[in-house]
mmCIF file of C-alpha atoms in Angstrom:
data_model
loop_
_atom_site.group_PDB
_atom_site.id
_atom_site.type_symbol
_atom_site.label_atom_id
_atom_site.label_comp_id
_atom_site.label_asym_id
_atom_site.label_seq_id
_atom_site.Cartn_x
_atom_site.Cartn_y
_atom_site.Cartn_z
ATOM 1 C CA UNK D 45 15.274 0.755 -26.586
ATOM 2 C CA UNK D 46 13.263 2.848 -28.504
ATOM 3 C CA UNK D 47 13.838 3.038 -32.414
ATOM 4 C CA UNK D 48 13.902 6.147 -34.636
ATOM 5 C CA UNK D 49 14.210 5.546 -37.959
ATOM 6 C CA UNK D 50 13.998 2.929 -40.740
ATOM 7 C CA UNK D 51 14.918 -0.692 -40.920
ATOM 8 C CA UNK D 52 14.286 -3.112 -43.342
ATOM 9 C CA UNK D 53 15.505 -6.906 -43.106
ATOM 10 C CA UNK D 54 15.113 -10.125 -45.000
ATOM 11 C CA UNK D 55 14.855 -13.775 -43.459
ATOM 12 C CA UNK D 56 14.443 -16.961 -45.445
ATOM 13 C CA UNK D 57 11.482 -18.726 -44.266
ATOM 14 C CA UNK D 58 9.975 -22.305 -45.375
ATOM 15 C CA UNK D 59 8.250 -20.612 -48.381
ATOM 16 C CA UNK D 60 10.462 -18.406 -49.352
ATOM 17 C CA UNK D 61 11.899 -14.813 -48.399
ATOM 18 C CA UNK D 62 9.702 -12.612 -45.606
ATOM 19 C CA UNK D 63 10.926 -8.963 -45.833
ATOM 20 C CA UNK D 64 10.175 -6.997 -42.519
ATOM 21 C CA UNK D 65 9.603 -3.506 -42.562
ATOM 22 C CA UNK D 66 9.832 -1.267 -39.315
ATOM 23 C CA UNK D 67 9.981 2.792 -38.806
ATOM 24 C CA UNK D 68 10.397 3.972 -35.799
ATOM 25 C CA UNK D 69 9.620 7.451 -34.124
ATOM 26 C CA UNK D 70 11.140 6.996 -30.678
ATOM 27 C CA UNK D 71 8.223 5.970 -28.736
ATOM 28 C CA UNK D 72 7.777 2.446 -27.289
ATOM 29 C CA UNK D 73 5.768 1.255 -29.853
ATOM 30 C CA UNK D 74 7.158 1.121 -34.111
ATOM 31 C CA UNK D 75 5.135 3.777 -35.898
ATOM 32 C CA UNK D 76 4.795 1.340 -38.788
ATOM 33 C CA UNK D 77 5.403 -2.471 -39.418
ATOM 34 C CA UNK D 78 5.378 -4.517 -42.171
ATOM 35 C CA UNK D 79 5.882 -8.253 -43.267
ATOM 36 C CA UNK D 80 5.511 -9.509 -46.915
ATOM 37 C CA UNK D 81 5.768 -12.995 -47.512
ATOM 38 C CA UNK D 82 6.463 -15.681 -49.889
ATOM 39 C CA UNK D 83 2.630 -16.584 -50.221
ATOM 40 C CA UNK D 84 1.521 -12.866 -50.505
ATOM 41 C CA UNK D 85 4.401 -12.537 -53.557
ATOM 42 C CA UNK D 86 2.743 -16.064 -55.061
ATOM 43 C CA UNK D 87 -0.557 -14.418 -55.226
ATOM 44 C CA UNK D 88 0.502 -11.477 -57.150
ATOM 45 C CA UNK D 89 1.599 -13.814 -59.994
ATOM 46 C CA UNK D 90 -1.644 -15.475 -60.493
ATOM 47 C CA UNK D 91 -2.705 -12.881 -62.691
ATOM 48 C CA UNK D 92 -0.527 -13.337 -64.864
ATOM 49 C CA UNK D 93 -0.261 -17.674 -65.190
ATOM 50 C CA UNK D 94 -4.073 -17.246 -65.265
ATOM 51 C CA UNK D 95 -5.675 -16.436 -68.494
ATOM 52 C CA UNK D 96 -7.178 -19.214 -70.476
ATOM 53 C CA UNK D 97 -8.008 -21.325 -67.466
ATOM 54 C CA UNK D 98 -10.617 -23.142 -66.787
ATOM 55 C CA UNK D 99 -11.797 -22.810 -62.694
ATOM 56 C CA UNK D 100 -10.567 -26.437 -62.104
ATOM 57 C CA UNK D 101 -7.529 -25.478 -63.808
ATOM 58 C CA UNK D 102 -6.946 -22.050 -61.164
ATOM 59 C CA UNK D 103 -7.452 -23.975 -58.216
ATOM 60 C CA UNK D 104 -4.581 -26.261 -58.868
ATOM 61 C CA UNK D 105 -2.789 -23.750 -60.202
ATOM 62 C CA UNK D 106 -3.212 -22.164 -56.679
ATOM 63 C CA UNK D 107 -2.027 -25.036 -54.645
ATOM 64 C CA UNK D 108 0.840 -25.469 -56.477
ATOM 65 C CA UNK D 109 2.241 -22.402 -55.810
ATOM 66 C CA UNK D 110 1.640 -23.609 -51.919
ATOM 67 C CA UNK D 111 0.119 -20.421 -50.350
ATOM 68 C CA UNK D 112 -1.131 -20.276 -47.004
ATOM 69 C CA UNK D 113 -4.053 -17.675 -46.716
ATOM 70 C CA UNK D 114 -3.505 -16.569 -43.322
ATOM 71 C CA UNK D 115 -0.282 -15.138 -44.848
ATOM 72 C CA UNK D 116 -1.829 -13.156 -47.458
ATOM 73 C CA UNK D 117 -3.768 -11.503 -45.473
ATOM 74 C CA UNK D 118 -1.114 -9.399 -43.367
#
């Protein structure tokens, strides 16, 4: 089978939604894929729950939102 086009499709996963995001240009191979997770959408509201913290404070702040950091990094 060999994709052309776009395709975009959500799972639930044990922390939360993973959105996958493939385009395809008819070759074996997708041109472009994509996976955002629930841990890379946690670490985009740190920012924001942040200011005013002490460091001891940020770290627990950051476990508690449960992120793995493998998952971040995709």
């Amino acid at each position: 089978m060999r994709p052309d086009g776009e395709a975009y499709a959500r799972i639930e996963s044990a922390r939360g939604d993973m959105g996958c995001y493939v385009i395809g240009r008819g070759a074996e191979e997708a041109y472009r894929a994509r996976f955002r997770t629930g841990s890379f959408t946690a670490m985009a509201m740190i920012e924001a729950k942040s200011p005013g913290l002490f460091l001891a404070d940020l770290v627990a702040l950051i476990a508690s939102f449960d992120v793995v950091a493998p998952e971040i990094d995709r």
